[in-house]
C-alpha cells in the first residue's frame, strides 16, 4: 500500500534508445498488465526528454524501470530518480554499475569465492596502440579455442560470439565493438546454461528455480531469447538436487555481494562436474513472455500479479 493506504500508483518506464528498446517495451507491457491485475494504478512512460517533467507534474508512489541496455542498467537513471526522491524498484545506481560491467562483476564475485571464466578485457585503444593482429594472436594463444567474445557491457547476448578458430576472431571482436568500446575475451566453459532469478518481497529473498536453456541453434543469442519456440526451457533445470542447491547458493551470493536488490537474474554455466561458473548478473532482467524470471516465478507457483505487487511494496517500504 502507498503511504495513504490506497493501492500504489506505479510508473513503469519502458523503451529508451538502446539496442534493446523493443525488448524493453515488451517487458514493460507485461509488468504493467500484471500490476494492473494486482490492483495497482499503472502508467507506462518512455525514457525521453519528457520523462522528468511528467514525473514532477504527477509523482507516482513508485517507479519501476523496465529498461534494458545502458539507460536501464548502468545506474545513471537510478541516480536521477534518487535526486528526485522517487522510490523505485530495482538496484541502486552503485550496484547497477558493478553488475553492468562484466569484468568488474566477475572480479567481485570471484573474490566472494565463486568460479568465473578466465577472461581478458581488450579496449579498442589496445588494438590501435599495439596493432590488432599481435593482440588477437596473443589472446588466441592464451585462451585457446573455442573461446567467447562479448561486449564488456550490455545484455540480450548482443555482440556475443563463440569463436572456433583464429579466422573468425577478428570479426567477433569487431562485432563486439559495435556495442561498446571494450571486448571481453574469455574461455569457453562447456556445460549446461542456466539462469537463476532472485526476487525480494515482504522482507524475504526468494531464489527461484533455475531455468535450463537449450537453444535450438546451439546459441542463446538475441533471436533465441525473444523468438517464441526458438529455445527450449526446463524449469526447474535438470540438475541433481545437490547441484541445484549449490547453484541457488551461488546465485544468492552473487546477488548479495554485488549489492543488488528487489530482483536480479544471475547467469551461469554448470559444468559436467556440477560446478556453477558465474557468467554475469542482470540488474534489469527481461520480463517478456519468453524471459527467464517470469518463467521461473510461475514454475515456483508465484502469480506474477501478486509477486510483482510484492516487489513494488518492497520498494515502497524502503
PDB file of C-alpha atoms in Angstrom:
ATOM      1  CA  UNK A   1       0.000   0.000   0.000  1.00  0.00           C
ATOM      2  CA  UNK A   2       1.056   3.600  -0.519  1.00  0.00           C
ATOM      3  CA  UNK A   3       1.500   5.966   2.427  1.00  0.00           C
ATOM      4  CA  UNK A   4      -2.167   6.950   2.109  1.00  0.00           C
ATOM      5  CA  UNK A   5      -3.283   3.330   2.309  1.00  0.00           C
ATOM      6  CA  UNK A   6      -4.531   3.315  -1.279  1.00  0.00           C
ATOM      7  CA  UNK A   7      -3.337   0.949  -3.969  1.00  0.00           C
ATOM      8  CA  UNK A   8       0.107   2.027  -5.193  1.00  0.00           C
ATOM      9  CA  UNK A   9       0.443   4.337  -8.157  1.00  0.00           C
ATOM     10  CA  UNK A  10       3.256   2.900 -10.259  1.00  0.00           C
ATOM     11  CA  UNK A  11       5.005   4.406 -13.253  1.00  0.00           C
ATOM     12  CA  UNK A  12       6.630   1.754 -15.429  1.00  0.00           C
ATOM     13  CA  UNK A  13       9.494   3.042 -17.560  1.00  0.00           C
ATOM     14  CA  UNK A  14       9.925   1.190 -20.846  1.00  0.00           C
ATOM     15  CA  UNK A  15      11.535   1.884 -24.178  1.00  0.00           C
ATOM     16  CA  UNK A  16      14.562   4.149 -24.237  1.00  0.00           C
ATOM     17  CA  UNK A  17      17.022   4.417 -27.097  1.00  0.00           C
ATOM     18  CA  UNK A  18      19.261   1.391 -26.525  1.00  0.00           C
ATOM     19  CA  UNK A  19      19.664  -1.573 -28.879  1.00  0.00           C
ATOM     20  CA  UNK A  20      17.184  -3.366 -26.594  1.00  0.00           C
ATOM     21  CA  UNK A  21      14.315  -0.870 -26.946  1.00  0.00           C
ATOM     22  CA  UNK A  22      11.868  -3.397 -28.409  1.00  0.00           C
ATOM     23  CA  UNK A  23      12.556  -5.892 -25.623  1.00  0.00           C
ATOM     24  CA  UNK A  24      12.058  -3.169 -23.039  1.00  0.00           C
ATOM     25  CA  UNK A  25       8.689  -2.196 -24.499  1.00  0.00           C
ATOM     26  CA  UNK A  26       7.536  -5.809 -24.400  1.00  0.00           C
ATOM     27  CA  UNK A  27       8.802  -6.221 -20.836  1.00  0.00           C
ATOM     28  CA  UNK A  28       7.097  -3.005 -19.764  1.00  0.00           C
ATOM     29  CA  UNK A  29       3.731  -4.085 -21.149  1.00  0.00           C
ATOM     30  CA  UNK A  30       3.938  -7.410 -19.311  1.00  0.00           C
ATOM     31  CA  UNK A  31       4.879  -5.788 -15.999  1.00  0.00           C
ATOM     32  CA  UNK A  32       2.143  -3.156 -16.367  1.00  0.00           C
ATOM     33  CA  UNK A  33      -0.504  -5.804 -17.115  1.00  0.00           C
ATOM     34  CA  UNK A  34       0.493  -7.857 -14.062  1.00  0.00           C
ATOM     35  CA  UNK A  35       0.464  -4.819 -11.762  1.00  0.00           C
ATOM     36  CA  UNK A  36      -2.965  -3.729 -13.022  1.00  0.00           C
ATOM     37  CA  UNK A  37      -4.246  -7.229 -12.338  1.00  0.00           C
ATOM     38  CA  UNK A  38      -2.924  -6.804  -8.786  1.00  0.00           C
ATOM     39  CA  UNK A  39      -4.913  -3.594  -8.301  1.00  0.00           C
ATOM     40  CA  UNK A  40      -2.170  -1.045  -8.904  1.00  0.00           C
ATOM     41  CA  UNK A  41      -2.764   2.141 -10.850  1.00  0.00           C
ATOM     42  CA  UNK A  42      -0.176   1.987 -13.631  1.00  0.00           C
ATOM     43  CA  UNK A  43       1.185   4.484 -16.126  1.00  0.00           C
ATOM     44  CA  UNK A  44       3.748   3.469 -18.744  1.00  0.00           C
ATOM     45  CA  UNK A  45       6.217   6.155 -19.834  1.00  0.00           C
ATOM     46  CA  UNK A  46       9.152   6.191 -22.225  1.00  0.00           C
ATOM     47  CA  UNK A  47      12.571   7.357 -21.072  1.00  0.00           C
ATOM     48  CA  UNK A  48      12.854  10.522 -23.142  1.00  0.00           C
ATOM     49  CA  UNK A  49      13.121  14.287 -22.757  1.00  0.00           C
ATOM     50  CA  UNK A  50       9.531  14.476 -21.488  1.00  0.00           C
ATOM     51  CA  UNK A  51      10.020  11.990 -18.654  1.00  0.00           C
ATOM     52  CA  UNK A  52      11.280  14.190 -15.808  1.00  0.00           C
ATOM     53  CA  UNK A  53       8.691  16.965 -16.294  1.00  0.00           C
ATOM     54  CA  UNK A  54       5.936  14.331 -16.333  1.00  0.00           C
ATOM     55  CA  UNK A  55       7.245  12.694 -13.154  1.00  0.00           C
ATOM     56  CA  UNK A  56       7.497  16.091 -11.468  1.00  0.00           C
ATOM     57  CA  UNK A  57       3.962  17.054 -12.517  1.00  0.00           C
ATOM     58  CA  UNK A  58       2.358  13.784 -11.435  1.00  0.00           C
ATOM     59  CA  UNK A  59       4.570  11.993  -8.926  1.00  0.00           C
ATOM     60  CA  UNK A  60       3.886   8.253  -8.625  1.00  0.00           C
ATOM     61  CA  UNK A  61       4.350   6.301  -5.428  1.00  0.00           C
ATOM     62  CA  UNK A  62       6.930   4.053  -7.113  1.00  0.00           C
ATOM     63  CA  UNK A  63       8.823   3.997 -10.396  1.00  0.00           C
ATOM     64  CA  UNK A  64       9.630   0.614 -11.958  1.00  0.00           C
ATOM     65  CA  UNK A  65      12.369   0.962 -14.600  1.00  0.00           C
ATOM     66  CA  UNK A  66      11.961  -1.871 -17.107  1.00  0.00           C
ATOM     67  CA  UNK A  67      14.720  -0.503 -19.309  1.00  0.00           C
ATOM     68  CA  UNK A  68      17.467  -2.591 -20.851  1.00  0.00           C
ATOM     69  CA  UNK A  69      20.839  -1.565 -22.181  1.00  0.00           C
ATOM     70  CA  UNK A  70      22.834   1.316 -20.767  1.00  0.00           C
ATOM     71  CA  UNK A  71      19.914   3.583 -19.868  1.00  0.00           C
ATOM     72  CA  UNK A  72      18.358   0.940 -17.660  1.00  0.00           C
ATOM     73  CA  UNK A  73      21.376  -0.867 -16.305  1.00  0.00           C
ATOM     74  CA  UNK A  74      24.372   1.467 -15.929  1.00  0.00           C
ATOM     75  CA  UNK A  75      22.926   3.235 -12.884  1.00  0.00           C
ATOM     76  CA  UNK A  76      22.581   6.743 -14.351  1.00  0.00           C
ATOM     77  CA  UNK A  77      18.778   6.793 -14.464  1.00  0.00           C
ATOM     78  CA  UNK A  78      18.572   5.474 -10.920  1.00  0.00           C
ATOM     79  CA  UNK A  79      20.858   8.273  -9.758  1.00  0.00           C
ATOM     80  CA  UNK A  80      18.376  10.735 -11.257  1.00  0.00           C
ATOM     81  CA  UNK A  81      15.419   9.015  -9.559  1.00  0.00           C
ATOM     82  CA  UNK A  82      17.237   9.324  -6.237  1.00  0.00           C
ATOM     83  CA  UNK A  83      17.835  13.017  -6.920  1.00  0.00           C
ATOM     84  CA  UNK A  84      14.065  13.352  -7.306  1.00  0.00           C
ATOM     85  CA  UNK A  85      13.467  11.356  -4.088  1.00  0.00           C
ATOM     86  CA  UNK A  86      11.325   8.885  -6.006  1.00  0.00           C
ATOM     87  CA  UNK A  87      11.195   5.315  -4.680  1.00  0.00           C
ATOM     88  CA  UNK A  88      11.982   2.818  -7.411  1.00  0.00           C
ATOM     89  CA  UNK A  89      12.049  -0.908  -7.993  1.00  0.00           C
ATOM     90  CA  UNK A  90      15.449  -2.449  -8.510  1.00  0.00           C
ATOM     91  CA  UNK A  91      19.042  -1.992  -7.515  1.00  0.00           C
ATOM     92  CA  UNK A  92      20.598   1.311  -6.618  1.00  0.00           C
ATOM     93  CA  UNK A  93      22.974   3.015  -9.006  1.00  0.00           C
ATOM     94  CA  UNK A  94      26.238   1.763  -7.488  1.00  0.00           C
ATOM     95  CA  UNK A  95      25.129  -1.880  -7.655  1.00  0.00           C
ATOM     96  CA  UNK A  96      23.929  -1.429 -11.242  1.00  0.00           C
ATOM     97  CA  UNK A  97      27.325  -0.110 -12.231  1.00  0.00           C
ATOM     98  CA  UNK A  98      29.019  -3.159 -10.714  1.00  0.00           C
ATOM     99  CA  UNK A  99      26.743  -5.635 -12.477  1.00  0.00           C
ATOM    100  CA  UNK A 100      26.725  -3.728 -15.781  1.00  0.00           C
ATOM    101  CA  UNK A 101      30.493  -4.019 -16.224  1.00  0.00           C
ATOM    102  CA  UNK A 102      31.095  -7.741 -16.724  1.00  0.00           C
ATOM    103  CA  UNK A 103      34.835  -7.820 -15.911  1.00  0.00           C
ATOM    104  CA  UNK A 104      34.265  -5.896 -12.676  1.00  0.00           C
ATOM    105  CA  UNK A 105      31.284  -8.079 -11.722  1.00  0.00           C
ATOM    106  CA  UNK A 106      33.369 -11.195 -12.320  1.00  0.00           C
ATOM    107  CA  UNK A 107      36.148  -9.820 -10.115  1.00  0.00           C
ATOM    108  CA  UNK A 108      33.689  -9.053  -7.295  1.00  0.00           C
ATOM    109  CA  UNK A 109      32.032 -12.469  -7.297  1.00  0.00           C
ATOM    110  CA  UNK A 110      35.379 -14.263  -7.700  1.00  0.00           C
ATOM    111  CA  UNK A 111      36.582 -12.504  -4.545  1.00  0.00           C
ATOM    112  CA  UNK A 112      33.496 -13.971  -2.824  1.00  0.00           C
ATOM    113  CA  UNK A 113      34.601 -17.477  -3.791  1.00  0.00           C
ATOM    114  CA  UNK A 114      32.589 -18.133  -6.945  1.00  0.00           C
ATOM    115  CA  UNK A 115      34.223 -19.604 -10.014  1.00  0.00           C
ATOM    116  CA  UNK A 116      34.356 -17.357 -13.105  1.00  0.00           C
ATOM    117  CA  UNK A 117      35.758 -17.971 -16.603  1.00  0.00           C
ATOM    118  CA  UNK A 118      39.306 -16.868 -17.266  1.00  0.00           C
ATOM    119  CA  UNK A 119      38.959 -13.663 -19.276  1.00  0.00           C
ATOM    120  CA  UNK A 120      40.692 -10.544 -20.534  1.00  0.00           C
ATOM    121  CA  UNK A 121      39.154  -7.159 -21.350  1.00  0.00           C
ATOM    122  CA  UNK A 122      40.517  -5.550 -24.514  1.00  0.00           C
ATOM    123  CA  UNK A 123      39.633  -1.892 -25.210  1.00  0.00           C
ATOM    124  CA  UNK A 124      39.678  -0.611 -28.765  1.00  0.00           C
ATOM    125  CA  UNK A 125      42.630   1.583 -27.824  1.00  0.00           C
ATOM    126  CA  UNK A 126      44.727  -1.515 -27.159  1.00  0.00           C
ATOM    127  CA  UNK A 127      44.263  -2.661 -30.733  1.00  0.00           C
ATOM    128  CA  UNK A 128      45.029   0.811 -32.053  1.00  0.00           C
ATOM    129  CA  UNK A 129      48.168   1.248 -29.953  1.00  0.00           C
ATOM    130  CA  UNK A 130      49.636  -2.259 -30.181  1.00  0.00           C
ATOM    131  CA  UNK A 131      48.261  -3.472 -33.503  1.00  0.00           C
ATOM    132  CA  UNK A 132      45.220  -5.677 -33.979  1.00  0.00           C
ATOM    133  CA  UNK A 133      46.930  -8.812 -35.243  1.00  0.00           C
ATOM    134  CA  UNK A 134      49.530  -9.179 -32.459  1.00  0.00           C
ATOM    135  CA  UNK A 135      46.852  -8.626 -29.810  1.00  0.00           C
ATOM    136  CA  UNK A 136      44.489 -11.144 -31.425  1.00  0.00           C
ATOM    137  CA  UNK A 137      47.280 -13.716 -31.733  1.00  0.00           C
ATOM    138  CA  UNK A 138      48.228 -13.282 -28.091  1.00  0.00           C
ATOM    139  CA  UNK A 139      44.574 -13.615 -26.984  1.00  0.00           C
ATOM    140  CA  UNK A 140      44.096 -16.750 -29.098  1.00  0.00           C
ATOM    141  CA  UNK A 141      47.301 -18.337 -27.769  1.00  0.00           C
ATOM    142  CA  UNK A 142      46.242 -17.543 -24.203  1.00  0.00           C
ATOM    143  CA  UNK A 143      42.624 -18.705 -24.336  1.00  0.00           C
ATOM    144  CA  UNK A 144      42.712 -21.435 -26.973  1.00  0.00           C
ATOM    145  CA  UNK A 145      39.654 -22.393 -28.984  1.00  0.00           C
ATOM    146  CA  UNK A 146      36.761 -22.336 -28.735  1.00  0.00           C
ATOM    147  CA  UNK A 147      36.560 -19.041 -26.897  1.00  0.00           C
ATOM    148  CA  UNK A 148      33.827 -16.482 -26.252  1.00  0.00           C
ATOM    149  CA  UNK A 149      33.879 -12.844 -27.333  1.00  0.00           C
ATOM    150  CA  UNK A 150      31.318 -10.380 -25.989  1.00  0.00           C
ATOM    151  CA  UNK A 151      30.963  -6.676 -25.192  1.00  0.00           C
ATOM    152  CA  UNK A 152      32.164  -5.933 -21.693  1.00  0.00           C
ATOM    153  CA  UNK A 153      28.835  -4.196 -21.101  1.00  0.00           C
ATOM    154  CA  UNK A 154      25.388  -4.926 -22.465  1.00  0.00           C
ATOM    155  CA  UNK A 155      22.690  -7.552 -22.495  1.00  0.00           C
ATOM    156  CA  UNK A 156      20.418  -9.777 -24.552  1.00  0.00           C
ATOM    157  CA  UNK A 157      23.514 -11.537 -25.962  1.00  0.00           C
ATOM    158  CA  UNK A 158      24.018  -8.694 -28.435  1.00  0.00           C
ATOM    159  CA  UNK A 159      27.519  -8.867 -29.901  1.00  0.00           C
ATOM    160  CA  UNK A 160      28.283 -12.256 -28.318  1.00  0.00           C
ATOM    161  CA  UNK A 161      30.025 -14.967 -30.351  1.00  0.00           C
ATOM    162  CA  UNK A 162      31.537 -18.366 -29.718  1.00  0.00           C
ATOM    163  CA  UNK A 163      34.673 -18.467 -31.869  1.00  0.00           C
ATOM    164  CA  UNK A 164      36.023 -21.768 -33.124  1.00  0.00           C
ATOM    165  CA  UNK A 165      39.223 -20.691 -34.857  1.00  0.00           C
ATOM    166  CA  UNK A 166      41.516 -17.717 -35.350  1.00  0.00           C
ATOM    167  CA  UNK A 167      39.983 -16.801 -38.733  1.00  0.00           C
ATOM    168  CA  UNK A 168      36.735 -15.753 -37.037  1.00  0.00           C
ATOM    169  CA  UNK A 169      38.263 -13.982 -34.058  1.00  0.00           C
ATOM    170  CA  UNK A 170      38.805 -10.572 -35.670  1.00  0.00           C
ATOM    171  CA  UNK A 171      35.216 -10.413 -36.913  1.00  0.00           C
ATOM    172  CA  UNK A 172      33.869 -11.360 -33.481  1.00  0.00           C
ATOM    173  CA  UNK A 173      35.876  -8.596 -31.821  1.00  0.00           C
ATOM    174  CA  UNK A 174      34.683  -6.027 -34.366  1.00  0.00           C
ATOM    175  CA  UNK A 175      31.083  -7.152 -33.777  1.00  0.00           C
ATOM    176  CA  UNK A 176      31.546  -6.742 -30.014  1.00  0.00           C
ATOM    177  CA  UNK A 177      32.881  -3.211 -30.554  1.00  0.00           C
ATOM    178  CA  UNK A 178      29.568  -2.311 -32.220  1.00  0.00           C
ATOM    179  CA  UNK A 179      28.050  -2.407 -28.704  1.00  0.00           C
ATOM    180  CA  UNK A 180      30.836  -0.811 -26.677  1.00  0.00           C
ATOM    181  CA  UNK A 181      34.468   0.185 -26.679  1.00  0.00           C
ATOM    182  CA  UNK A 182      35.755  -2.890 -24.830  1.00  0.00           C
ATOM    183  CA  UNK A 183      35.599  -6.536 -25.881  1.00  0.00           C
ATOM    184  CA  UNK A 184      35.730  -9.325 -23.312  1.00  0.00           C
ATOM    185  CA  UNK A 185      37.569 -12.453 -24.478  1.00  0.00           C
ATOM    186  CA  UNK A 186      37.070 -15.435 -22.213  1.00  0.00           C
ATOM    187  CA  UNK A 187      37.476 -19.147 -22.063  1.00  0.00           C
ATOM    188  CA  UNK A 188      34.581 -21.228 -23.315  1.00  0.00           C
ATOM    189  CA  UNK A 189      33.242 -23.296 -20.419  1.00  0.00           C
ATOM    190  CA  UNK A 190      31.307 -26.340 -21.635  1.00  0.00           C
ATOM    191  CA  UNK A 191      28.256 -27.382 -19.648  1.00  0.00           C
ATOM    192  CA  UNK A 192      24.609 -26.578 -19.037  1.00  0.00           C
ATOM    193  CA  UNK A 193      23.496 -22.974 -19.474  1.00  0.00           C
ATOM    194  CA  UNK A 194      21.206 -21.862 -16.654  1.00  0.00           C
ATOM    195  CA  UNK A 195      19.771 -18.694 -15.184  1.00  0.00           C
ATOM    196  CA  UNK A 196      18.741 -18.166 -11.566  1.00  0.00           C
ATOM    197  CA  UNK A 197      16.444 -15.282 -10.626  1.00  0.00           C
ATOM    198  CA  UNK A 198      16.336 -13.656  -7.203  1.00  0.00           C
ATOM    199  CA  UNK A 199      13.283 -11.692  -6.028  1.00  0.00           C
ATOM    200  CA  UNK A 200      12.727  -9.791  -2.768  1.00  0.00           C
ATOM    201  CA  UNK A 201       9.245  -9.339  -1.321  1.00  0.00           C
ATOM    202  CA  UNK A 202       7.972  -8.636   2.200  1.00  0.00           C
ATOM    203  CA  UNK A 203      11.495  -8.619   3.583  1.00  0.00           C
ATOM    204  CA  UNK A 204      12.245 -12.089   2.237  1.00  0.00           C
ATOM    205  CA  UNK A 205      14.662 -13.103  -0.504  1.00  0.00           C
ATOM    206  CA  UNK A 206      13.344 -15.779  -2.868  1.00  0.00           C
ATOM    207  CA  UNK A 207      15.809 -17.691  -5.027  1.00  0.00           C
ATOM    208  CA  UNK A 208      13.610 -19.005  -7.829  1.00  0.00           C
ATOM    209  CA  UNK A 209      14.144 -22.362  -9.551  1.00  0.00           C
ATOM    210  CA  UNK A 210      16.971 -22.421 -12.075  1.00  0.00           C
ATOM    211  CA  UNK A 211      15.935 -22.276 -15.721  1.00  0.00           C
ATOM    212  CA  UNK A 212      17.882 -24.544 -18.073  1.00  0.00           C
ATOM    213  CA  UNK A 213      18.348 -23.098 -21.548  1.00  0.00           C
ATOM    214  CA  UNK A 214      18.611 -25.248 -24.666  1.00  0.00           C
ATOM    215  CA  UNK A 215      18.693 -23.100 -27.811  1.00  0.00           C
ATOM    216  CA  UNK A 216      17.681 -24.916 -30.980  1.00  0.00           C
ATOM    217  CA  UNK A 217      20.586 -23.414 -32.898  1.00  0.00           C
ATOM    218  CA  UNK A 218      23.048 -24.127 -30.110  1.00  0.00           C
ATOM    219  CA  UNK A 219      23.493 -20.452 -29.185  1.00  0.00           C
ATOM    220  CA  UNK A 220      21.221 -18.495 -26.855  1.00  0.00           C
ATOM    221  CA  UNK A 221      21.534 -15.327 -28.935  1.00  0.00           C
ATOM    222  CA  UNK A 222      19.150 -12.385 -29.332  1.00  0.00           C
ATOM    223  CA  UNK A 223      16.817 -14.243 -31.700  1.00  0.00           C
ATOM    224  CA  UNK A 224      16.783 -17.335 -29.494  1.00  0.00           C
ATOM    225  CA  UNK A 225      15.909 -15.216 -26.460  1.00  0.00           C
ATOM    226  CA  UNK A 226      12.965 -13.350 -27.899  1.00  0.00           C
ATOM    227  CA  UNK A 227      11.502 -15.618 -30.587  1.00  0.00           C
ATOM    228  CA  UNK A 228       8.807 -17.907 -29.199  1.00  0.00           C
ATOM    229  CA  UNK A 229       9.693 -21.551 -29.850  1.00  0.00           C
ATOM    230  CA  UNK A 230      13.341 -20.905 -30.735  1.00  0.00           C
ATOM    231  CA  UNK A 231      14.592 -22.209 -27.393  1.00  0.00           C
ATOM    232  CA  UNK A 232      13.574 -24.995 -25.028  1.00  0.00           C
ATOM    233  CA  UNK A 233      13.441 -24.160 -21.344  1.00  0.00           C
ATOM    234  CA  UNK A 234      13.388 -26.618 -18.461  1.00  0.00           C
ATOM    235  CA  UNK A 235      12.125 -25.281 -15.147  1.00  0.00           C
ATOM    236  CA  UNK A 236      13.454 -26.405 -12.806  1.00  0.00           C
ATOM    237  CA  UNK A 237      16.710 -27.191 -14.571  1.00  0.00           C
ATOM    238  CA  UNK A 238      17.522 -30.881 -14.988  1.00  0.00           C
ATOM    239  CA  UNK A 239      20.161 -30.947 -12.267  1.00  0.00           C
ATOM    240  CA  UNK A 240      20.737 -33.220  -9.256  1.00  0.00           C
ATOM    241  CA  UNK A 241      19.340 -31.788  -6.039  1.00  0.00           C
ATOM    242  CA  UNK A 242      22.761 -31.111  -4.534  1.00  0.00           C
ATOM    243  CA  UNK A 243      23.909 -29.262  -7.650  1.00  0.00           C
ATOM    244  CA  UNK A 244      20.680 -27.237  -7.742  1.00  0.00           C
ATOM    245  CA  UNK A 245      21.209 -26.267  -4.104  1.00  0.00           C
ATOM    246  CA  UNK A 246      24.814 -25.251  -4.782  1.00  0.00           C
ATOM    247  CA  UNK A 247      23.639 -23.194  -7.764  1.00  0.00           C
ATOM    248  CA  UNK A 248      20.979 -21.418  -5.714  1.00  0.00           C
ATOM    249  CA  UNK A 249      23.575 -20.574  -3.081  1.00  0.00           C
ATOM    250  CA  UNK A 250      25.906 -19.189  -5.735  1.00  0.00           C
ATOM    251  CA  UNK A 251      23.127 -17.007  -7.156  1.00  0.00           C
ATOM    252  CA  UNK A 252      22.289 -15.636  -3.718  1.00  0.00           C
ATOM    253  CA  UNK A 253      25.967 -14.910  -3.093  1.00  0.00           C
ATOM    254  CA  UNK A 254      26.302 -13.026  -6.384  1.00  0.00           C
ATOM    255  CA  UNK A 255      23.099 -11.051  -5.714  1.00  0.00           C
ATOM    256  CA  UNK A 256      24.341 -10.077  -2.262  1.00  0.00           C
ATOM    257  CA  UNK A 257      27.984  -9.223  -2.967  1.00  0.00           C
ATOM    258  CA  UNK A 258      27.036  -7.074  -5.962  1.00  0.00           C
ATOM    259  CA  UNK A 259      24.570  -5.211  -3.751  1.00  0.00           C
ATOM    260  CA  UNK A 260      21.561  -5.993  -5.924  1.00  0.00           C
ATOM    261  CA  UNK A 261      18.045  -5.587  -4.563  1.00  0.00           C
ATOM    262  CA  UNK A 262      14.398  -6.397  -5.353  1.00  0.00           C
ATOM    263  CA  UNK A 263      15.094  -8.543  -8.415  1.00  0.00           C
ATOM    264  CA  UNK A 264      18.013  -9.855 -10.430  1.00  0.00           C
ATOM    265  CA  UNK A 265      18.939 -12.667 -12.773  1.00  0.00           C
ATOM    266  CA  UNK A 266      22.276 -14.427 -12.454  1.00  0.00           C
ATOM    267  CA  UNK A 267      23.591 -16.426 -15.415  1.00  0.00           C
ATOM    268  CA  UNK A 268      25.788 -19.492 -15.018  1.00  0.00           C
ATOM    269  CA  UNK A 269      27.266 -22.458 -16.792  1.00  0.00           C
ATOM    270  CA  UNK A 270      27.047 -25.646 -14.731  1.00  0.00           C
ATOM    271  CA  UNK A 271      29.962 -27.901 -15.650  1.00  0.00           C
ATOM    272  CA  UNK A 272      29.643 -31.647 -16.090  1.00  0.00           C
ATOM    273  CA  UNK A 273      31.218 -31.951 -12.629  1.00  0.00           C
ATOM    274  CA  UNK A 274      28.321 -29.907 -11.172  1.00  0.00           C
ATOM    275  CA  UNK A 275      30.259 -26.694 -10.535  1.00  0.00           C
ATOM    276  CA  UNK A 276      28.447 -23.379 -11.137  1.00  0.00           C
ATOM    277  CA  UNK A 277      30.527 -20.912 -13.166  1.00  0.00           C
ATOM    278  CA  UNK A 278      29.323 -17.303 -12.924  1.00  0.00           C
ATOM    279  CA  UNK A 279      28.902 -15.520 -16.259  1.00  0.00           C
ATOM    280  CA  UNK A 280      27.095 -12.268 -15.486  1.00  0.00           C
ATOM    281  CA  UNK A 281      24.435 -10.593 -13.365  1.00  0.00           C
ATOM    282  CA  UNK A 282      21.431  -8.691 -14.684  1.00  0.00           C
ATOM    283  CA  UNK A 283      20.050  -5.854 -12.576  1.00  0.00           C
ATOM    284  CA  UNK A 284      17.164  -5.300 -15.016  1.00  0.00           C
ATOM    285  CA  UNK A 285      16.183  -8.771 -16.228  1.00  0.00           C
ATOM    286  CA  UNK A 286      13.829  -9.224 -19.149  1.00  0.00           C
ATOM    287  CA  UNK A 287      10.126  -9.563 -18.352  1.00  0.00           C
ATOM    288  CA  UNK A 288       8.744 -10.638 -21.754  1.00  0.00           C
ATOM    289  CA  UNK A 289       6.676 -13.761 -22.389  1.00  0.00           C
ATOM    290  CA  UNK A 290       9.889 -15.688 -23.188  1.00  0.00           C
ATOM    291  CA  UNK A 291      12.037 -14.178 -20.410  1.00  0.00           C
ATOM    292  CA  UNK A 292      13.521 -16.321 -17.691  1.00  0.00           C
ATOM    293  CA  UNK A 293      12.461 -14.609 -14.460  1.00  0.00           C
ATOM    294  CA  UNK A 294       8.711 -14.824 -15.228  1.00  0.00           C
ATOM    295  CA  UNK A 295       9.099 -18.479 -16.238  1.00  0.00           C
ATOM    296  CA  UNK A 296      10.890 -19.291 -13.001  1.00  0.00           C
ATOM    297  CA  UNK A 297       8.324 -17.403 -10.902  1.00  0.00           C
ATOM    298  CA  UNK A 298       5.401 -19.221 -12.474  1.00  0.00           C
ATOM    299  CA  UNK A 299       7.152 -22.600 -12.092  1.00  0.00           C
ATOM    300  CA  UNK A 300       7.592 -21.851  -8.389  1.00  0.00           C
ATOM    301  CA  UNK A 301       3.855 -21.196  -8.063  1.00  0.00           C
ATOM    302  CA  UNK A 302       4.046 -17.400  -7.841  1.00  0.00           C
ATOM    303  CA  UNK A 303       1.334 -15.499  -9.665  1.00  0.00           C
ATOM    304  CA  UNK A 304       3.075 -12.659 -11.454  1.00  0.00           C
ATOM    305  CA  UNK A 305       0.467 -10.151 -10.299  1.00  0.00           C
ATOM    306  CA  UNK A 306       0.983 -10.991  -6.627  1.00  0.00           C
ATOM    307  CA  UNK A 307       4.764 -11.283  -6.966  1.00  0.00           C
ATOM    308  CA  UNK A 308       5.221  -8.007  -8.814  1.00  0.00           C
ATOM    309  CA  UNK A 309       2.977  -6.148  -6.397  1.00  0.00           C
ATOM    310  CA  UNK A 310       5.095  -7.578  -3.595  1.00  0.00           C
ATOM    311  CA  UNK A 311       8.197  -6.180  -5.291  1.00  0.00           C
ATOM    312  CA  UNK A 312       6.526  -2.759  -5.546  1.00  0.00           C
ATOM    313  CA  UNK A 313       5.638  -2.839  -1.876  1.00  0.00           C
ATOM    314  CA  UNK A 314       9.236  -3.753  -1.039  1.00  0.00           C
ATOM    315  CA  UNK A 315      10.348  -0.650  -2.910  1.00  0.00           C
ATOM    316  CA  UNK A 316       7.777   1.439  -1.016  1.00  0.00           C
ATOM    317  CA  UNK A 317       8.997   0.038   2.309  1.00  0.00           C
ATOM    318  CA  UNK A 318      12.487   1.374   1.626  1.00  0.00           C
TER     319      UNK A 318
END
